[in-house]
Coordinates of C-alpha atoms and ligand atoms in Angstrom, one line a residue:
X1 CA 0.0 0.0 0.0
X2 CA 1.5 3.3 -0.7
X3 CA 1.8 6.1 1.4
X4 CA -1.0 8.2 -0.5
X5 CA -4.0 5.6 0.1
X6 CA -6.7 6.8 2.3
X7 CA -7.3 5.8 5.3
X8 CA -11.1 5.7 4.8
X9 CA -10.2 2.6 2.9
X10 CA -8.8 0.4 5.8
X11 CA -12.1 -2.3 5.7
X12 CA -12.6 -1.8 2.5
X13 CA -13.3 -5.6 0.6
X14 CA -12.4 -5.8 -2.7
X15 CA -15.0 -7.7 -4.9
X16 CA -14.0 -10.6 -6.5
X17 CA -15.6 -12.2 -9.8
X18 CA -15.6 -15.6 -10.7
X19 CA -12.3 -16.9 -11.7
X20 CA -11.3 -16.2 -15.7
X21 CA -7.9 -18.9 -16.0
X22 CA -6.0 -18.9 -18.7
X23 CA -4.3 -22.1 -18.3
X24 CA -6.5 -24.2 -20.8
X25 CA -10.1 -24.1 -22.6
X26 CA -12.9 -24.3 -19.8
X27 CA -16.4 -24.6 -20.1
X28 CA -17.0 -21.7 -18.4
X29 CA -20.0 -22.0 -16.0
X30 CA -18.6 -19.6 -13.1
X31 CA -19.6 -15.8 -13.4
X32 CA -23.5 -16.2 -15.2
X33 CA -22.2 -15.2 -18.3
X34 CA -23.4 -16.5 -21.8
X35 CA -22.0 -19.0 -24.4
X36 CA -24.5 -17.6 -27.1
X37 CA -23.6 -14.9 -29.5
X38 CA -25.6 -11.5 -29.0
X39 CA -28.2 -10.5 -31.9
X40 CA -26.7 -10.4 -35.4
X41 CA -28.2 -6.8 -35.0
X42 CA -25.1 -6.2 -33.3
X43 CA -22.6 -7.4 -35.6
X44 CA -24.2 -5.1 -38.7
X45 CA -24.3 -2.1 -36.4
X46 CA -20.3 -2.0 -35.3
X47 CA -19.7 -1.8 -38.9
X48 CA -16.7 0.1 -40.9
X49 CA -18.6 3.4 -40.5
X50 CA -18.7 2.8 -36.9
X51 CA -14.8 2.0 -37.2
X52 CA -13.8 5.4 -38.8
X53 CA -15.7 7.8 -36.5
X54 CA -13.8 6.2 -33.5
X55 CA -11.2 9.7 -33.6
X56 CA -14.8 11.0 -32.3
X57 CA -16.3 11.2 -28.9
X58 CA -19.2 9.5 -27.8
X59 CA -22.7 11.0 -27.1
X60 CA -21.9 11.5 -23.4
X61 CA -25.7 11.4 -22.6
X62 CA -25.7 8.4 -24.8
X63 CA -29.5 9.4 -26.0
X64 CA -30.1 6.7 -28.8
X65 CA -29.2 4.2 -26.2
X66 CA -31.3 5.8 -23.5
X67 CA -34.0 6.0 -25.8
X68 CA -33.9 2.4 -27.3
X69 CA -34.0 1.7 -23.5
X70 CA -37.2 3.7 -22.3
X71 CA -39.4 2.3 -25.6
X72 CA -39.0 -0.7 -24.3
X73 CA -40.6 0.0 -21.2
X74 CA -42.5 3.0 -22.4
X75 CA -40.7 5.5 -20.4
X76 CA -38.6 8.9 -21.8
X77 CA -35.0 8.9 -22.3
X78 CA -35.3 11.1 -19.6
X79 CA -36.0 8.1 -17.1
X80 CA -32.8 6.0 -18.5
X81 CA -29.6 6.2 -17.4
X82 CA -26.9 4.0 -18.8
X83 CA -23.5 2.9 -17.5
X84 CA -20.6 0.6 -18.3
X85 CA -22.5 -2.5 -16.8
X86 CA -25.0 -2.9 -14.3
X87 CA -21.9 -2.9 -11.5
X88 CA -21.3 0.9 -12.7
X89 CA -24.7 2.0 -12.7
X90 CA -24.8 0.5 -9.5
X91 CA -22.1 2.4 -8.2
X92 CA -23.3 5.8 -9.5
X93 CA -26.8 5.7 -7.4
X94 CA -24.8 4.9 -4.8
X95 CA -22.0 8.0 -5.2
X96 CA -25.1 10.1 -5.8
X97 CA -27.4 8.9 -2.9
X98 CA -25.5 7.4 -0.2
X99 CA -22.6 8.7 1.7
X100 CA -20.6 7.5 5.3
X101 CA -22.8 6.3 7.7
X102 CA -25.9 6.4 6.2
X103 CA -28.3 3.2 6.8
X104 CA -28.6 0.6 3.8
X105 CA -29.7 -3.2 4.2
X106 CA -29.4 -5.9 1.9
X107 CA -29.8 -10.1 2.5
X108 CA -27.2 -11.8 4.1
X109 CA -27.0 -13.9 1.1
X110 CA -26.9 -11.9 -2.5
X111 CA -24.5 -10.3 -5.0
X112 CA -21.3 -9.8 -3.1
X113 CA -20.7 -6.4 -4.8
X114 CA -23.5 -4.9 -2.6
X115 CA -21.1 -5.4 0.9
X116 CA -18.4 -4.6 -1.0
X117 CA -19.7 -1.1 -1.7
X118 CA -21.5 -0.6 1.8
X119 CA -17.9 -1.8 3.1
X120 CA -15.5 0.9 0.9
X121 CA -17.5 3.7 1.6
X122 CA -18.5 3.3 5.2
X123 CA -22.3 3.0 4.8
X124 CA -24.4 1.7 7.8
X125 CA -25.0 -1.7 6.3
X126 CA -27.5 -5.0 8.0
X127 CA -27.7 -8.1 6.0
X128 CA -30.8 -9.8 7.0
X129 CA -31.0 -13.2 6.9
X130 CA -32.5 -15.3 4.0
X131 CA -35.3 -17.8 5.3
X132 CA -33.7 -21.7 5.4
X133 CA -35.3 -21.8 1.5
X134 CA -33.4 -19.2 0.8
X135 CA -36.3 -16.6 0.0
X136 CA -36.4 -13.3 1.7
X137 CA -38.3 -12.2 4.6
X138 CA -40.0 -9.7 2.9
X139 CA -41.5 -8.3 6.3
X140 CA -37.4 -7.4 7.5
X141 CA -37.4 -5.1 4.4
X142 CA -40.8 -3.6 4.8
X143 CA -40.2 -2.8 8.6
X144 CA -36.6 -1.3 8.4
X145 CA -36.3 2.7 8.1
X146 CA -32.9 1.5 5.9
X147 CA -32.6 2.3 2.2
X148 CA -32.8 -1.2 0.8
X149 CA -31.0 -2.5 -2.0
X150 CA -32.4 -6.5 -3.5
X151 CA -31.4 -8.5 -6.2
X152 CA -34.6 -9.8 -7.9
X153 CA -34.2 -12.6 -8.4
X154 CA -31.3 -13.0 -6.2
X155 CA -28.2 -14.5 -6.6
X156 CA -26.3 -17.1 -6.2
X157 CA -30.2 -18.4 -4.8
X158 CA -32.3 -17.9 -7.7
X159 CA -35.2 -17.0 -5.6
X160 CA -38.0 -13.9 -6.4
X161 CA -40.0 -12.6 -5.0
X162 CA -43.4 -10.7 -6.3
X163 CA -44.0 -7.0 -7.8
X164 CA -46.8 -7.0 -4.8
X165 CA -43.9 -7.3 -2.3
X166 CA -41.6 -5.1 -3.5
X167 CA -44.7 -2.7 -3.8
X168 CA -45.1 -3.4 -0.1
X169 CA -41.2 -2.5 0.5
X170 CA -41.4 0.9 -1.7
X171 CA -45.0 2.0 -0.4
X172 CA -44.0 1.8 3.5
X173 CA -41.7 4.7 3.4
X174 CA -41.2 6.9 0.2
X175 CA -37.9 8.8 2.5
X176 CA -36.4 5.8 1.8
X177 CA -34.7 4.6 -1.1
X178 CA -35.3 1.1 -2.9
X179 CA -32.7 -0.1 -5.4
X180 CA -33.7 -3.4 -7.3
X181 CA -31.0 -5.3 -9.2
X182 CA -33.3 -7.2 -11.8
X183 CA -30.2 -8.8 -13.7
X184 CA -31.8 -11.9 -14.3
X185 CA -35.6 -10.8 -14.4
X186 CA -35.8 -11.7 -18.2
X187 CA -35.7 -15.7 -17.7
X188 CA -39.3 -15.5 -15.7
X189 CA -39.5 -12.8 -13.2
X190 CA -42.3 -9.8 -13.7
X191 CA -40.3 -6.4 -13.7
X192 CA -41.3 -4.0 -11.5
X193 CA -40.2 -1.4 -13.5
X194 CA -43.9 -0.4 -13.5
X195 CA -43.8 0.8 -9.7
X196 CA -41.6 3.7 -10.9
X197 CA -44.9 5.5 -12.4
X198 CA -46.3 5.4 -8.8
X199 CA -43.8 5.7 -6.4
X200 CA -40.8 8.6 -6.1
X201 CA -38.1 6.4 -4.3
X202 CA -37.7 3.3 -6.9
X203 CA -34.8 2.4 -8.3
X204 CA -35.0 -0.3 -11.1
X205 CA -31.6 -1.9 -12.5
X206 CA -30.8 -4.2 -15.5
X207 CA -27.9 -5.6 -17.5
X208 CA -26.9 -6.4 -20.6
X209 CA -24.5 -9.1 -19.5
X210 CA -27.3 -11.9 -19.1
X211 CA -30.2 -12.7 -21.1
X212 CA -28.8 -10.7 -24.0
X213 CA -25.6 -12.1 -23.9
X214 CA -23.1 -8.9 -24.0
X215 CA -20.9 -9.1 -20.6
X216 CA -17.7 -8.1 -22.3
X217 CA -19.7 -5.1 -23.6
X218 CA -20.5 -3.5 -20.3
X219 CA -24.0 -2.1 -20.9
X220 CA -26.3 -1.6 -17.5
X221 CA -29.3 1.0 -16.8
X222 CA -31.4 1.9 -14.0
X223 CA -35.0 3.3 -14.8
X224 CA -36.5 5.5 -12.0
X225 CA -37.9 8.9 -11.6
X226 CA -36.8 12.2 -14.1
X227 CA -35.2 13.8 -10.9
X228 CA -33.3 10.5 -9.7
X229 CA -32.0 10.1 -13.3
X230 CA -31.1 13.6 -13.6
X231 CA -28.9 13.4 -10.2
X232 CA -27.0 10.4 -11.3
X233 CA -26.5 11.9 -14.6
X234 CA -25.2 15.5 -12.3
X235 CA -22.6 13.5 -11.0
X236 CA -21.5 11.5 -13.6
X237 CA -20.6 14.6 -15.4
X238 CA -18.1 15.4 -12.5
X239 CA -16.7 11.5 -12.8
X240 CA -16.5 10.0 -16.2
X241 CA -18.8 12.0 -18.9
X242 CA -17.6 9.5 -21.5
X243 CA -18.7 6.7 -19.5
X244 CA -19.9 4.1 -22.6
X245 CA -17.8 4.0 -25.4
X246 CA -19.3 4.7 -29.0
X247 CA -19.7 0.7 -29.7
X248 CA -21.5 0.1 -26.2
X249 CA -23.8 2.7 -27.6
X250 CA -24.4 1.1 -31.0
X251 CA -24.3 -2.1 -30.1
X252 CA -26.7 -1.8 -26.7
X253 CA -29.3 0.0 -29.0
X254 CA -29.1 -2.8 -31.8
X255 CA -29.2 -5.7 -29.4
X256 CA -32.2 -4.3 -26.9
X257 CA -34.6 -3.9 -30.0
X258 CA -34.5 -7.5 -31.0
X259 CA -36.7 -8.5 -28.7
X260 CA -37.3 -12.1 -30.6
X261 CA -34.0 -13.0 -30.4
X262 CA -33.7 -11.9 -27.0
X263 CA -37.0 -14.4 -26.0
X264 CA -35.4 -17.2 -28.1
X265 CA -32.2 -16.9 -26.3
X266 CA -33.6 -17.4 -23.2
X267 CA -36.4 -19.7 -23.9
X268 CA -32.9 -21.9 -24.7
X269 CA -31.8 -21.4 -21.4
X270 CA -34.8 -21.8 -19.4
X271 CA -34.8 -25.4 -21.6
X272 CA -31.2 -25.8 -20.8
X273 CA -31.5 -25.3 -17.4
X274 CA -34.5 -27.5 -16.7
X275 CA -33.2 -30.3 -18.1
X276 CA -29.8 -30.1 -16.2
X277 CA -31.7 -29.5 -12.8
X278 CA -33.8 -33.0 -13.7
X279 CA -30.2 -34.2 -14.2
X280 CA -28.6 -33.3 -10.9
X281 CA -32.3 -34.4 -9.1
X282 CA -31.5 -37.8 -10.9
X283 CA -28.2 -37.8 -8.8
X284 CA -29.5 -37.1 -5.4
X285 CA -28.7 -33.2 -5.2
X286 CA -31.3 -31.4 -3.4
X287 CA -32.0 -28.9 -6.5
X288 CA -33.5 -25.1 -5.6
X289 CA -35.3 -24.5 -8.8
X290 CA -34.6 -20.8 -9.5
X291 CA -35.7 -18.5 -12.6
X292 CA -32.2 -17.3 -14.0
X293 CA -29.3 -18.9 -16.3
X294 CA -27.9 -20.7 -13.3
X295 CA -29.1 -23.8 -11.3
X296 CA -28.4 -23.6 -7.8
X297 CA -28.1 -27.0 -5.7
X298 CA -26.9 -29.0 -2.7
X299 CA -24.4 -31.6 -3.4
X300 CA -25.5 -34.9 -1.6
X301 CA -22.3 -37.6 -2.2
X302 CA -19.2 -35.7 -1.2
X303 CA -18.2 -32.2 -0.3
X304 CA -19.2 -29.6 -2.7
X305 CA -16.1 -27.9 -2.6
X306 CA -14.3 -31.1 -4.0
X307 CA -17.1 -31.5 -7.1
X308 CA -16.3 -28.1 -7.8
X309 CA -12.0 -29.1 -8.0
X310 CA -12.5 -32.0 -9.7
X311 CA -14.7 -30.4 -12.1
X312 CA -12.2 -27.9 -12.7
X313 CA -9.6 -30.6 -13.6
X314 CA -11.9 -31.8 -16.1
X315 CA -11.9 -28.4 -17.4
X316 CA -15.8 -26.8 -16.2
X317 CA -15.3 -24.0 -14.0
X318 CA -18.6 -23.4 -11.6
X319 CA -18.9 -22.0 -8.5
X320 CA -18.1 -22.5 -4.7
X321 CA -18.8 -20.1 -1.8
X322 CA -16.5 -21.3 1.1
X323 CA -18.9 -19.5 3.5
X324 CA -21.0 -21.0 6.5
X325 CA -24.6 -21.2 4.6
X326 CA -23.5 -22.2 1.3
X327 CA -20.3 -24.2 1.7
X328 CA -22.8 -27.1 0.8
X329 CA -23.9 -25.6 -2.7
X330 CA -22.5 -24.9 -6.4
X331 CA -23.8 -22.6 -8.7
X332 CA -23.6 -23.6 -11.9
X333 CA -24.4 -21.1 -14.8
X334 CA -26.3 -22.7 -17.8
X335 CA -24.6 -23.3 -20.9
X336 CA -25.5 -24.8 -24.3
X337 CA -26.8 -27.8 -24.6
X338 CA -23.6 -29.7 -25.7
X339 CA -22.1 -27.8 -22.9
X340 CA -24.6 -29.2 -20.2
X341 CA -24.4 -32.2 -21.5
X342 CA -20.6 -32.4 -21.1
X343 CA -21.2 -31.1 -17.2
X344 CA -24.1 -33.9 -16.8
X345 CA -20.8 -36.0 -18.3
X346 CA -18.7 -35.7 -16.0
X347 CA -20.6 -34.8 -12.9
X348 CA -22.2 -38.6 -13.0
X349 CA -18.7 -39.9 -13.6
X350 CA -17.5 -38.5 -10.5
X351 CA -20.2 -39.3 -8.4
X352 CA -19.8 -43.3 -10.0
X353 CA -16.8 -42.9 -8.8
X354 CA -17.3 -42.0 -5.3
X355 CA -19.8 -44.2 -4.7
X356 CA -17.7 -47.2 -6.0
X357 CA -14.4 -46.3 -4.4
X358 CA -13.9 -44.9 -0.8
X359 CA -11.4 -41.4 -1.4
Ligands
PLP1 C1 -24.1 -10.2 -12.9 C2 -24.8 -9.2 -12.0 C3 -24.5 -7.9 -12.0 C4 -23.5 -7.3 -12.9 O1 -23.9 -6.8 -14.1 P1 -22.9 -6.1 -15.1 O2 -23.8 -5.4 -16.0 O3 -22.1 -7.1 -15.8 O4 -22.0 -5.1 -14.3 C5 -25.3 -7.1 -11.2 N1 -26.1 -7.6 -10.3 C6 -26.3 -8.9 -10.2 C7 -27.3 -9.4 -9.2 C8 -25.6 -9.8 -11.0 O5 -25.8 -11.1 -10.8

């Protein structure tokens, strides 16, 4: 650490995503990112044209993304803001909203990056427990006077829960503020991007990086209010004006009007995933069915931690969180089929083994 660091950053946590070796080819099931291609729409709108006006800015209030965005949902650009990834975005409401000590709660289990933030900047943070099903107590969230922040569906658990409750959670104090991270809403989970007509303290946020297959793109937004998007759009003028690069731009707005492709890509996955999760039933795990691109499941048969090792031998990265609830538990992000077929492969082979041979 150099002598310059601040020490306002002594408990920070860094975040860290799932692993991205370099030692081999994986089948990379570890971060819920996509094996699919985005739309073709993308590929004919980063064309040569595209190429030559790089020497050019981009739109820093990137307004064709913004508005490709808000006709989707039937709101103004306006009520769009756009960042490099949901994670950004993220961290822009958060620079513009929260500061030292102020109160914020969020599950006990959910995206990591959440703590992370509460952590680096000093925020007031409670993590209230998820139920032994792994849902949340929506009563804990309703009752706090904390600003709330939920993943919907959450992850690594998969679980959601309904536009009713989260209309419960936004309604019982508008002083406070409600961020929900909706990254995996499109496989199944009703948006309640609706609430921000009715309520003035909703914050709704969404990626790029799942169902429409575009992580290395970096394309998030949050849809809220006029004046909430204006503030975070205030202060990312004083931080990084330029925040999406001119491709992010073209390519977001190609990809988010192809809505077909978008339903056939994860009408795939939904398939994919329901299929593997009969699989890993068929073996004895104890599946929790979730509505996302991952399958979430306790490993019966040995420890999970050692399925998830000798997986990554076999060259299938998933993922393992050494921590006290879920040391039990993999998350395994859905693939293609041949992919999933490979994991079902292997998986089985493993489990043969271990229930031939004492280790
Ligand atoms: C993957 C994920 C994100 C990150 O999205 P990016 O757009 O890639 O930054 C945010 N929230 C949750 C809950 C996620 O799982």
């Amino acid at each position: 650490m150099s002598y310059f660091f601040l020490n306002e950053y002594d408990n920070m946590e860094v975040y860290i995503p799932g692993e991205q070796p370099h030692d081999r080819k994986y089948i990379k099931l570890n971060a819920n990112e996509s094996s699919m291609p985005p739309s073709p729409k993308v590929l004919e709108a980063i064309n040569r044209a595209q190429l030559n006006s790089m020497g050019q800015y981009s739109d820093p209030h990137c307004m064709e993304l913004r508005e490709a965005i808000g006709k989707i949902y039937g709101f103004g650009a306006d009520q769009v803001f756009v960042g490099n990834g949901a994670d950004e975005v993220l961290g822009f409401c958060m620079l513009s909203f929260f500061r030292p000590g102020m109160k914020v709660c969020f599950p006990d289990i959910t995206y990591d990056f959440y703590r992370t933030y509460a952590k680096t900047y000093q925020l007031d943070y409670e993590q209230f427990p998820l139920k032994d099903d792994f849902t949340i107590n929506v009563e804990d969230y309703v009752k706090t006077d904390r600003d709330v922040i939920l993943a919907n569906p959450n992850n690594p658990t998969g679980q959601a829960i309904s536009v009713a409750d989260i209309e419960r959670i936004v309604a019982a104090n508008p002083k406070r503020m409600v961020i929900i991270d909706e990254a995996y809403v499109d496989y199944g989970t009703e948006s309640c991007v609706e609430l921000v007509r009715k309520y003035p303290n909703l914050v709704v946020v969404q990626t790029f990086s799942k169902s429409r297959n575009m992580a290395g793109a970096r394309i998030g937004f949050a849809i809220s209010t006029k004046e909430i998007i204006g503030d975070m759009n205030k202060i990312k003028f004083t931080f990084n004006p330029f925040n999406m690069s001119s491709f992010a731009i073209e390519a977001g707005t190609a990809a988010v009007s192809d809505t077909e492709y978008l339903q056939k890509c994860v009408n795939q996955i939904i398939h994919n995933r329901e299929s593997f999760e009969d699989e890993m039933e068929k073996l004895g795990f104890e599946v929790i069915r979730t509505c996302t691109n991952f399958a979430f499941m306790k490993i019966h048969g040995m420890e999970a931690a050692a399925l998830g090792k000798e997986l990554k031998k076999r060259g299938i990265l998933v993922r393992h969180y050494p921590t006290e609830r879920l040391h039990e538990y993999l998350r395994i992000t859905i693939g293609t089929e041949e992919e999933m077929a490979e994991v079902v492969r292997n998986i089985r082979e493993i489990m043969e083994r271990v229930t031939t041979c004492t280790f």
